[in-house]
Amino acid sequence: QVQLAESGGGPVQAGGSLRLSCAASGSIFSINDMGWYRQVGNQRELVARITNGGSTTYADSVKGRFAISRDNAKNTVYLQMNSLKPEDTAVYCCNAAVVLTSRSSTIFWGQGTLVTVSS
C-alpha cells in the first residue's frame, strides 16, 4: 500500500550535522501528520512532528538543534539535525498518517536509519 523510505543516517562526530529524509510512496491520497521517532533498545521516543499545515512539535531534548520540515508535493519529511551529541545516537524512524486512495486512514512506519554520534 504505502512505503516509507528513510535515508541520510550514518556516523558523525559530536557537534556535526546530518539531514534525514523520509519519502512516502504508494496509494496515497493525502498525508496528515508526519513525524520522526528514535529508538534505543526497547525505548522509543518522539523527536519531532509536523502537521500538513506546517505546525511543529519537538522533544525538549532536541529543541534549538533539530528542525523538521516537509515537502507535500514530494510526500517527504526531513529532519535537519545540528550540534549532534552522543546521546542522539539511535535508530531514527519516520511515520506518516496517510489517507489512502480508498479514503481509509492508516499510520505507516519506515524501517529506520541508524545515526551514530561519536565523542
mmCIF file of N, CA and C in Angstrom:
data_model
loop_
_atom_site.group_PDB
_atom_site.id
_atom_site.type_symbol
_atom_site.label_atom_id
_atom_site.label_comp_id
_atom_site.label_asym_id
_atom_site.label_seq_id
_atom_site.Cartn_x
_atom_site.Cartn_y
_atom_site.Cartn_z
ATOM 1 N N GLN A 1 0.826 -1.206 0.000
ATOM 2 C CA GLN A 1 0.000 0.000 0.000
ATOM 3 C C GLN A 1 0.857 1.251 0.000
ATOM 4 N N VAL A 2 1.560 1.504 1.129
ATOM 5 C CA VAL A 2 2.409 2.681 1.269
ATOM 6 C C VAL A 2 3.754 2.256 1.824
ATOM 7 N N GLN A 3 4.803 2.801 1.255
ATOM 8 C CA GLN A 3 6.151 2.548 1.742
ATOM 9 C C GLN A 3 6.787 3.876 2.166
ATOM 10 N N LEU A 4 7.504 3.842 3.273
ATOM 11 C CA LEU A 4 8.280 4.993 3.730
ATOM 12 C C LEU A 4 9.752 4.607 3.650
ATOM 13 N N ALA A 5 10.518 5.378 2.910
ATOM 14 C CA ALA A 5 11.938 5.084 2.714
ATOM 15 C C ALA A 5 12.771 6.193 3.327
ATOM 16 N N GLU A 6 13.527 5.831 4.380
ATOM 17 C CA GLU A 6 14.393 6.801 5.050
ATOM 18 C C GLU A 6 15.795 6.758 4.468
ATOM 19 N N SER A 7 16.471 7.888 4.557
ATOM 20 C CA SER A 7 17.864 7.957 4.135
ATOM 21 C C SER A 7 18.547 9.079 4.907
ATOM 22 N N GLY A 8 19.873 9.053 4.912
ATOM 23 C CA GLY A 8 20.633 10.142 5.489
ATOM 24 C C GLY A 8 21.316 9.836 6.807
ATOM 25 N N GLY A 9 21.072 8.667 7.372
ATOM 26 C CA GLY A 9 21.731 8.324 8.624
ATOM 27 C C GLY A 9 23.179 7.943 8.397
ATOM 28 N N GLY A 10 23.896 7.677 9.499
ATOM 29 C CA GLY A 10 25.280 7.270 9.404
ATOM 30 C C GLY A 10 26.079 7.744 10.607
ATOM 31 N N PRO A 11 27.383 7.580 10.559
ATOM 32 C CA PRO A 11 28.236 8.028 11.650
ATOM 33 C C PRO A 11 28.571 9.512 11.508
ATOM 34 N N VAL A 12 28.684 10.171 12.650
ATOM 35 C CA VAL A 12 29.044 11.590 12.657
ATOM 36 C C VAL A 12 29.709 11.899 13.988
ATOM 37 N N GLN A 13 30.587 12.868 13.987
ATOM 38 C CA GLN A 13 31.227 13.265 15.243
ATOM 39 C C GLN A 13 30.342 14.253 16.001
ATOM 40 N N ALA A 14 30.515 14.277 17.295
ATOM 41 C CA ALA A 14 29.769 15.222 18.129
ATOM 42 C C ALA A 14 29.988 16.643 17.621
ATOM 43 N N GLY A 15 28.886 17.401 17.583
ATOM 44 C CA GLY A 15 28.939 18.754 17.059
ATOM 45 C C GLY A 15 28.616 18.841 15.582
ATOM 46 N N GLY A 16 28.568 17.707 14.919
ATOM 47 C CA GLY A 16 28.302 17.682 13.497
ATOM 48 C C GLY A 16 26.820 17.720 13.176
ATOM 49 N N SER A 17 26.513 17.585 11.883
ATOM 50 C CA SER A 17 25.142 17.673 11.406
ATOM 51 C C SER A 17 24.827 16.521 10.463
ATOM 52 N N LEU A 18 23.567 16.168 10.431
ATOM 53 C CA LEU A 18 23.041 15.203 9.463
ATOM 54 C C LEU A 18 21.651 15.666 9.058
ATOM 55 N N ARG A 19 21.250 15.285 7.853
ATOM 56 C CA ARG A 19 19.885 15.559 7.400
ATOM 57 C C ARG A 19 19.254 14.243 6.989
ATOM 58 N N LEU A 20 18.183 13.892 7.663
ATOM 59 C CA LEU A 20 17.437 12.685 7.345
ATOM 60 C C LEU A 20 16.279 13.031 6.414
ATOM 61 N N SER A 21 15.974 12.100 5.523
ATOM 62 C CA SER A 21 14.836 12.242 4.622
ATOM 63 C C SER A 21 13.965 11.007 4.722
ATOM 64 N N CYS A 22 12.687 11.184 4.519
ATOM 65 C CA CYS A 22 11.748 10.065 4.524
ATOM 66 C C CYS A 22 10.705 10.340 3.440
ATOM 67 N N ALA A 23 10.724 9.513 2.402
ATOM 68 C CA ALA A 23 9.815 9.686 1.272
ATOM 69 C C ALA A 23 8.734 8.618 1.302
ATOM 70 N N ALA A 24 7.498 9.047 1.213
ATOM 71 C CA ALA A 24 6.363 8.127 1.184
ATOM 72 C C ALA A 24 5.922 7.902 -0.256
ATOM 73 N N SER A 25 5.584 6.662 -0.562
ATOM 74 C CA SER A 25 5.111 6.333 -1.908
ATOM 75 C C SER A 25 4.057 5.245 -1.818
ATOM 76 N N GLY A 26 3.216 5.170 -2.847
ATOM 77 C CA GLY A 26 2.177 4.154 -2.870
ATOM 78 C C GLY A 26 0.810 4.757 -3.083
ATOM 79 N N SER A 27 -0.206 4.123 -2.528
ATOM 80 C CA SER A 27 -1.599 4.512 -2.757
ATOM 81 C C SER A 27 -2.013 5.653 -1.820
ATOM 82 N N ILE A 28 -1.411 6.804 -2.047
ATOM 83 C CA ILE A 28 -1.587 7.956 -1.159
ATOM 84 C C ILE A 28 -2.573 8.941 -1.742
ATOM 85 N N PHE A 29 -3.603 9.271 -0.959
ATOM 86 C CA PHE A 29 -4.487 10.368 -1.325
ATOM 87 C C PHE A 29 -3.966 11.664 -0.712
ATOM 88 N N SER A 30 -3.648 11.596 0.567
ATOM 89 C CA SER A 30 -3.058 12.740 1.260
ATOM 90 C C SER A 30 -2.360 12.246 2.517
ATOM 91 N N ILE A 31 -1.545 13.101 3.095
ATOM 92 C CA ILE A 31 -0.835 12.763 4.337
ATOM 93 C C ILE A 31 -1.106 13.838 5.366
ATOM 94 N N ASN A 32 -1.527 13.436 6.544
ATOM 95 C CA ASN A 32 -1.728 14.383 7.631
ATOM 96 C C ASN A 32 -0.402 14.576 8.372
ATOM 97 N N ASP A 33 -0.334 14.219 9.635
ATOM 98 C CA ASP A 33 0.905 14.411 10.381
ATOM 99 C C ASP A 33 2.014 13.484 9.883
ATOM 100 N N MET A 34 3.240 13.988 9.929
ATOM 101 C CA MET A 34 4.424 13.172 9.693
ATOM 102 C C MET A 34 5.364 13.406 10.867
ATOM 103 N N GLY A 35 6.132 12.384 11.209
ATOM 104 C CA GLY A 35 6.978 12.544 12.384
ATOM 105 C C GLY A 35 8.234 11.708 12.333
ATOM 106 N N TRP A 36 9.131 12.056 13.206
ATOM 107 C CA TRP A 36 10.369 11.295 13.417
ATOM 108 C C TRP A 36 10.406 10.832 14.866
ATOM 109 N N TYR A 37 10.708 9.568 15.053
ATOM 110 C CA TYR A 37 10.903 8.969 16.367
ATOM 111 C C TYR A 37 12.302 8.378 16.389
ATOM 112 N N ARG A 38 12.809 8.161 17.587
ATOM 113 C CA ARG A 38 14.073 7.447 17.700
ATOM 114 C C ARG A 38 13.959 6.353 18.753
ATOM 115 N N GLN A 39 14.695 5.275 18.495
ATOM 116 C CA GLN A 39 14.597 4.111 19.350
ATOM 117 C C GLN A 39 15.980 3.661 19.779
ATOM 118 N N VAL A 40 16.114 3.455 21.089
ATOM 119 C CA VAL A 40 17.327 2.883 21.665
ATOM 120 C C VAL A 40 16.872 1.680 22.479
ATOM 121 N N GLY A 41 17.283 0.506 22.080
ATOM 122 C CA GLY A 41 16.777 -0.710 22.728
ATOM 123 C C GLY A 41 15.281 -0.802 22.520
ATOM 124 N N ASN A 42 14.547 -0.943 23.616
ATOM 125 C CA ASN A 42 13.085 -1.027 23.547
ATOM 126 C C ASN A 42 12.401 0.323 23.791
ATOM 127 N N GLN A 43 13.203 1.356 23.951
ATOM 128 C CA GLN A 43 12.652 2.678 24.237
ATOM 129 C C GLN A 43 12.511 3.473 22.952
ATOM 130 N N ARG A 44 11.278 3.922 22.662
ATOM 131 C CA ARG A 44 11.034 4.774 21.502
ATOM 132 C C ARG A 44 10.507 6.108 21.995
ATOM 133 N N GLU A 45 11.049 7.178 21.447
ATOM 134 C CA GLU A 45 10.570 8.493 21.833
ATOM 135 C C GLU A 45 10.335 9.367 20.614
ATOM 136 N N LEU A 46 9.375 10.261 20.765
ATOM 137 C CA LEU A 46 9.104 11.221 19.709
ATOM 138 C C LEU A 46 10.245 12.234 19.642
ATOM 139 N N VAL A 47 10.716 12.496 18.440
ATOM 140 C CA VAL A 47 11.731 13.527 18.237
ATOM 141 C C VAL A 47 11.062 14.811 17.755
ATOM 142 N N ALA A 48 10.245 14.700 16.707
ATOM 143 C CA ALA A 48 9.582 15.876 16.146
ATOM 144 C C ALA A 48 8.407 15.427 15.290
ATOM 145 N N ARG A 49 7.397 16.301 15.212
ATOM 146 C CA ARG A 49 6.243 16.044 14.369
ATOM 147 C C ARG A 49 5.913 17.311 13.597
ATOM 148 N N ILE A 50 5.252 17.128 12.450
ATOM 149 C CA ILE A 50 4.827 18.277 11.658
ATOM 150 C C ILE A 50 3.485 17.963 11.026
ATOM 151 N N THR A 51 2.558 18.900 11.122
ATOM 152 C CA THR A 51 1.243 18.711 10.510
ATOM 153 C C THR A 51 1.328 19.050 9.026
ATOM 154 N N ASN A 52 0.245 18.750 8.298
ATOM 155 C CA ASN A 52 0.271 19.085 6.873
ATOM 156 C C ASN A 52 0.198 20.588 6.658
ATOM 157 N N GLY A 53 -0.141 21.319 7.705
ATOM 158 C CA GLY A 53 -0.136 22.771 7.622
ATOM 159 C C GLY A 53 1.180 23.393 8.039
ATOM 160 N N GLY A 54 2.109 22.564 8.532
ATOM 161 C CA GLY A 54 3.428 23.067 8.886
ATOM 162 C C GLY A 54 3.649 23.343 10.363
ATOM 163 N N SER A 55 2.687 23.067 11.211
ATOM 164 C CA SER A 55 2.902 23.251 12.646
ATOM 165 C C SER A 55 3.801 22.138 13.170
ATOM 166 N N THR A 56 4.723 22.516 14.047
ATOM 167 C CA THR A 56 5.732 21.562 14.505
ATOM 168 C C THR A 56 5.709 21.376 16.014
ATOM 169 N N THR A 57 6.169 20.197 16.434
ATOM 170 C CA THR A 57 6.342 19.849 17.839
ATOM 171 C C THR A 57 7.687 19.171 17.978
ATOM 172 N N TYR A 58 8.427 19.497 19.050
ATOM 173 C CA TYR A 58 9.745 18.917 19.270
ATOM 174 C C TYR A 58 9.865 18.367 20.686
ATOM 175 N N ALA A 59 10.664 17.323 20.815
ATOM 176 C CA ALA A 59 11.066 16.875 22.142
ATOM 177 C C ALA A 59 11.963 17.945 22.751
ATOM 178 N N ASP A 60 11.867 18.114 24.061
ATOM 179 C CA ASP A 60 12.678 19.132 24.732
ATOM 180 C C ASP A 60 14.171 18.917 24.474
ATOM 181 N N SER A 61 14.574 17.668 24.358
ATOM 182 C CA SER A 61 15.991 17.349 24.231
ATOM 183 C C SER A 61 16.588 17.798 22.892
ATOM 184 N N VAL A 62 15.738 18.108 21.908
ATOM 185 C CA VAL A 62 16.263 18.480 20.589
ATOM 186 C C VAL A 62 15.888 19.897 20.183
ATOM 187 N N LYS A 63 15.099 20.572 21.001
ATOM 188 C CA LYS A 63 14.698 21.945 20.659
ATOM 189 C C LYS A 63 15.924 22.837 20.477
ATOM 190 N N GLY A 64 15.899 23.606 19.401
ATOM 191 C CA GLY A 64 17.012 24.501 19.105
ATOM 192 C C GLY A 64 18.139 23.843 18.332
ATOM 193 N N ARG A 65 18.117 22.520 18.219
ATOM 194 C CA ARG A 65 19.172 21.806 17.483
ATOM 195 C C ARG A 65 18.632 21.116 16.234
ATOM 196 N N PHE A 66 17.412 20.592 16.317
ATOM 197 C CA PHE A 66 16.814 19.849 15.202
ATOM 198 C C PHE A 66 15.702 20.676 14.580
ATOM 199 N N ALA A 67 15.483 20.472 13.288
ATOM 200 C CA ALA A 67 14.387 21.137 12.592
ATOM 201 C C ALA A 67 13.707 20.154 11.658
ATOM 202 N N ILE A 68 12.389 20.038 11.798
ATOM 203 C CA ILE A 68 11.612 19.167 10.923
ATOM 204 C C ILE A 68 10.936 20.020 9.856
ATOM 205 N N SER A 69 10.872 19.489 8.655
ATOM 206 C CA SER A 69 10.193 20.171 7.557
ATOM 207 C C SER A 69 9.617 19.118 6.625
ATOM 208 N N ARG A 70 8.779 19.558 5.704
ATOM 209 C CA ARG A 70 8.186 18.607 4.759
ATOM 210 C C ARG A 70 7.951 19.281 3.420
ATOM 211 N N ASP A 71 7.927 18.438 2.397
ATOM 212 C CA ASP A 71 7.579 18.860 1.043
ATOM 213 C C ASP A 71 6.352 18.060 0.659
ATOM 214 N N ASN A 72 5.202 18.694 0.731
ATOM 215 C CA ASN A 72 3.956 17.961 0.479
ATOM 216 C C ASN A 72 3.856 17.464 -0.952
ATOM 217 N N ALA A 73 4.438 18.180 -1.881
ATOM 218 C CA ALA A 73 4.394 17.754 -3.280
ATOM 219 C C ALA A 73 5.177 16.468 -3.492
ATOM 220 N N LYS A 74 6.182 16.247 -2.650
ATOM 221 C CA LYS A 74 7.019 15.043 -2.774
ATOM 222 C C LYS A 74 6.691 14.004 -1.710
ATOM 223 N N ASN A 75 5.687 14.281 -0.865
ATOM 224 C CA ASN A 75 5.334 13.357 0.230
ATOM 225 C C ASN A 75 6.566 12.994 1.060
ATOM 226 N N THR A 76 7.366 13.972 1.345
ATOM 227 C CA THR A 76 8.645 13.744 2.012
ATOM 228 C C THR A 76 8.761 14.622 3.259
ATOM 229 N N VAL A 77 9.306 14.034 4.303
ATOM 230 C CA VAL A 77 9.592 14.768 5.531
ATOM 231 C C VAL A 77 11.091 14.713 5.782
ATOM 232 N N TYR A 78 11.627 15.808 6.315
ATOM 233 C CA TYR A 78 13.055 15.925 6.569
ATOM 234 C C TYR A 78 13.300 16.196 8.050
ATOM 235 N N LEU A 79 14.480 15.818 8.510
ATOM 236 C CA LEU A 79 14.914 16.173 9.859
ATOM 237 C C LEU A 79 16.347 16.666 9.767
ATOM 238 N N GLN A 80 16.521 17.955 9.935
ATOM 239 C CA GLN A 80 17.864 18.539 9.975
ATOM 240 C C GLN A 80 18.348 18.485 11.411
ATOM 241 N N MET A 81 19.459 17.808 11.632
ATOM 242 C CA MET A 81 19.995 17.615 12.978
ATOM 243 C C MET A 81 21.343 18.307 13.073
ATOM 244 N N ASN A 82 21.425 19.313 13.918
ATOM 245 C CA ASN A 82 22.660 20.061 14.130
ATOM 246 C C ASN A 82 23.156 19.879 15.557
ATOM 247 N N SER A 83 24.404 20.234 15.785
ATOM 248 C CA SER A 83 25.005 20.148 17.127
ATOM 249 C C SER A 83 24.732 18.786 17.761
ATOM 250 N N LEU A 84 24.979 17.752 17.007
ATOM 251 C CA LEU A 84 24.672 16.402 17.474
ATOM 252 C C LEU A 84 25.514 16.020 18.681
ATOM 253 N N LYS A 85 24.894 15.244 19.559
ATOM 254 C CA LYS A 85 25.522 14.779 20.786
ATOM 255 C C LYS A 85 25.541 13.255 20.798
ATOM 256 N N PRO A 86 26.462 12.646 21.534
ATOM 257 C CA PRO A 86 26.470 11.179 21.604
ATOM 258 C C PRO A 86 25.131 10.599 22.056
ATOM 259 N N GLU A 87 24.408 11.318 22.901
ATOM 260 C CA GLU A 87 23.109 10.802 23.363
ATOM 261 C C GLU A 87 22.032 10.857 22.285
ATOM 262 N N ASP A 88 22.333 11.443 21.126
ATOM 263 C CA ASP A 88 21.409 11.400 19.997
ATOM 264 C C ASP A 88 21.533 10.099 19.209
ATOM 265 N N THR A 89 22.511 9.284 19.554
ATOM 266 C CA THR A 89 22.690 8.002 18.868
ATOM 267 C C THR A 89 21.448 7.139 19.035
ATOM 268 N N ALA A 90 20.888 6.672 17.914
ATOM 269 C CA ALA A 90 19.656 5.895 17.935
ATOM 270 C C ALA A 90 19.314 5.469 16.516
ATOM 271 N N VAL A 91 18.325 4.613 16.416
ATOM 272 C CA VAL A 91 17.686 4.340 15.127
ATOM 273 C C VAL A 91 16.540 5.336 14.984
ATOM 274 N N TYR A 92 16.559 6.097 13.923
ATOM 275 C CA TYR A 92 15.538 7.114 13.667
ATOM 276 C C TYR A 92 14.537 6.572 12.649
ATOM 277 N N CYS A 93 13.267 6.616 13.034
ATOM 278 C CA CYS A 93 12.195 6.099 12.196
ATOM 279 C C CYS A 93 11.204 7.215 11.894
ATOM 280 N N CYS A 94 10.717 7.229 10.676
ATOM 281 C CA CYS A 94 9.675 8.196 10.350
ATOM 282 C C CYS A 94 8.325 7.494 10.342
ATOM 283 N N ASN A 95 7.291 8.268 10.563
ATOM 284 C CA ASN A 95 5.950 7.738 10.364
ATOM 285 C C ASN A 95 5.076 8.777 9.700
ATOM 286 N N ALA A 96 3.969 8.308 9.148
ATOM 287 C CA ALA A 96 3.073 9.199 8.428
ATOM 288 C C ALA A 96 1.653 8.725 8.612
ATOM 289 N N ALA A 97 0.763 9.658 8.879
ATOM 290 C CA ALA A 97 -0.663 9.370 8.965
ATOM 291 C C ALA A 97 -1.244 9.576 7.575
ATOM 292 N N VAL A 98 -1.485 8.482 6.866
ATOM 293 C CA VAL A 98 -1.814 8.526 5.442
ATOM 294 C C VAL A 98 -3.297 8.280 5.221
ATOM 295 N N VAL A 99 -3.887 9.119 4.399
ATOM 296 C CA VAL A 99 -5.219 8.838 3.865
ATOM 297 C C VAL A 99 -4.989 8.163 2.522
ATOM 298 N N LEU A 100 -5.444 6.915 2.418
ATOM 299 C CA LEU A 100 -5.195 6.150 1.206
ATOM 300 C C LEU A 100 -6.166 6.565 0.106
ATOM 301 N N THR A 101 -5.905 6.113 -1.094
ATOM 302 C CA THR A 101 -6.804 6.415 -2.213
ATOM 303 C C THR A 101 -8.180 5.810 -1.993
ATOM 304 N N SER A 102 -8.249 4.806 -1.141
ATOM 305 C CA SER A 102 -9.543 4.220 -0.765
ATOM 306 C C SER A 102 -10.276 5.076 0.253
ATOM 307 N N ARG A 103 -9.594 6.129 0.766
ATOM 308 C CA ARG A 103 -10.112 7.084 1.751
ATOM 309 C C ARG A 103 -10.053 6.522 3.166
ATOM 310 N N SER A 104 -9.500 5.342 3.358
ATOM 311 C CA SER A 104 -9.247 4.883 4.714
ATOM 312 C C SER A 104 -7.939 5.516 5.197
ATOM 313 N N SER A 105 -7.755 5.561 6.510
ATOM 314 C CA SER A 105 -6.570 6.200 7.096
ATOM 315 C C SER A 105 -5.773 5.202 7.911
ATOM 316 N N THR A 106 -4.471 5.224 7.755
ATOM 317 C CA THR A 106 -3.578 4.316 8.472
ATOM 318 C C THR A 106 -2.261 5.016 8.741
ATOM 319 N N ILE A 107 -1.628 4.636 9.836
ATOM 320 C CA ILE A 107 -0.296 5.139 10.134
ATOM 321 C C ILE A 107 0.730 4.124 9.635
ATOM 322 N N PHE A 108 1.673 4.611 8.868
ATOM 323 C CA PHE A 108 2.735 3.774 8.335
ATOM 324 C C PHE A 108 4.074 4.186 8.944
ATOM 325 N N TRP A 109 4.970 3.197 9.049
ATOM 326 C CA TRP A 109 6.300 3.431 9.608
ATOM 327 C C TRP A 109 7.374 3.043 8.601
ATOM 328 N N GLY A 110 8.481 3.760 8.644
ATOM 329 C CA GLY A 110 9.642 3.360 7.883
ATOM 330 C C GLY A 110 10.444 2.325 8.638
ATOM 331 N N GLN A 111 11.489 1.807 7.980
ATOM 332 C CA GLN A 111 12.322 0.756 8.576
ATOM 333 C C GLN A 111 13.304 1.305 9.591
ATOM 334 N N GLY A 112 13.657 2.561 9.444
ATOM 335 C CA GLY A 112 14.598 3.178 10.365
ATOM 336 C C GLY A 112 15.971 3.353 9.748
ATOM 337 N N THR A 113 16.670 4.378 10.210
ATOM 338 C CA THR A 113 18.038 4.625 9.771
ATOM 339 C C THR A 113 18.883 4.931 11.016
ATOM 340 N N LEU A 114 20.042 4.311 11.081
ATOM 341 C CA LEU A 114 20.882 4.421 12.273
ATOM 342 C C LEU A 114 21.733 5.680 12.224
ATOM 343 N N VAL A 115 21.694 6.429 13.309
ATOM 344 C CA VAL A 115 22.547 7.594 13.499
ATOM 345 C C VAL A 115 23.477 7.293 14.676
ATOM 346 N N THR A 116 24.764 7.386 14.434
ATOM 347 C CA THR A 116 25.753 7.113 15.472
ATOM 348 C C THR A 116 26.625 8.354 15.654
ATOM 349 N N VAL A 117 26.584 8.928 16.848
ATOM 350 C CA VAL A 117 27.344 10.141 17.146
ATOM 351 C C VAL A 117 28.479 9.772 18.089
ATOM 352 N N SER A 118 29.692 10.018 17.640
ATOM 353 C CA SER A 118 30.863 9.682 18.451
ATOM 354 C C SER A 118 31.422 10.941 19.111
ATOM 355 N N SER A 119 31.972 10.749 20.308
ATOM 356 C CA SER A 119 32.508 11.903 21.062
ATOM 357 C C SER A 119 33.963 12.160 20.720
#
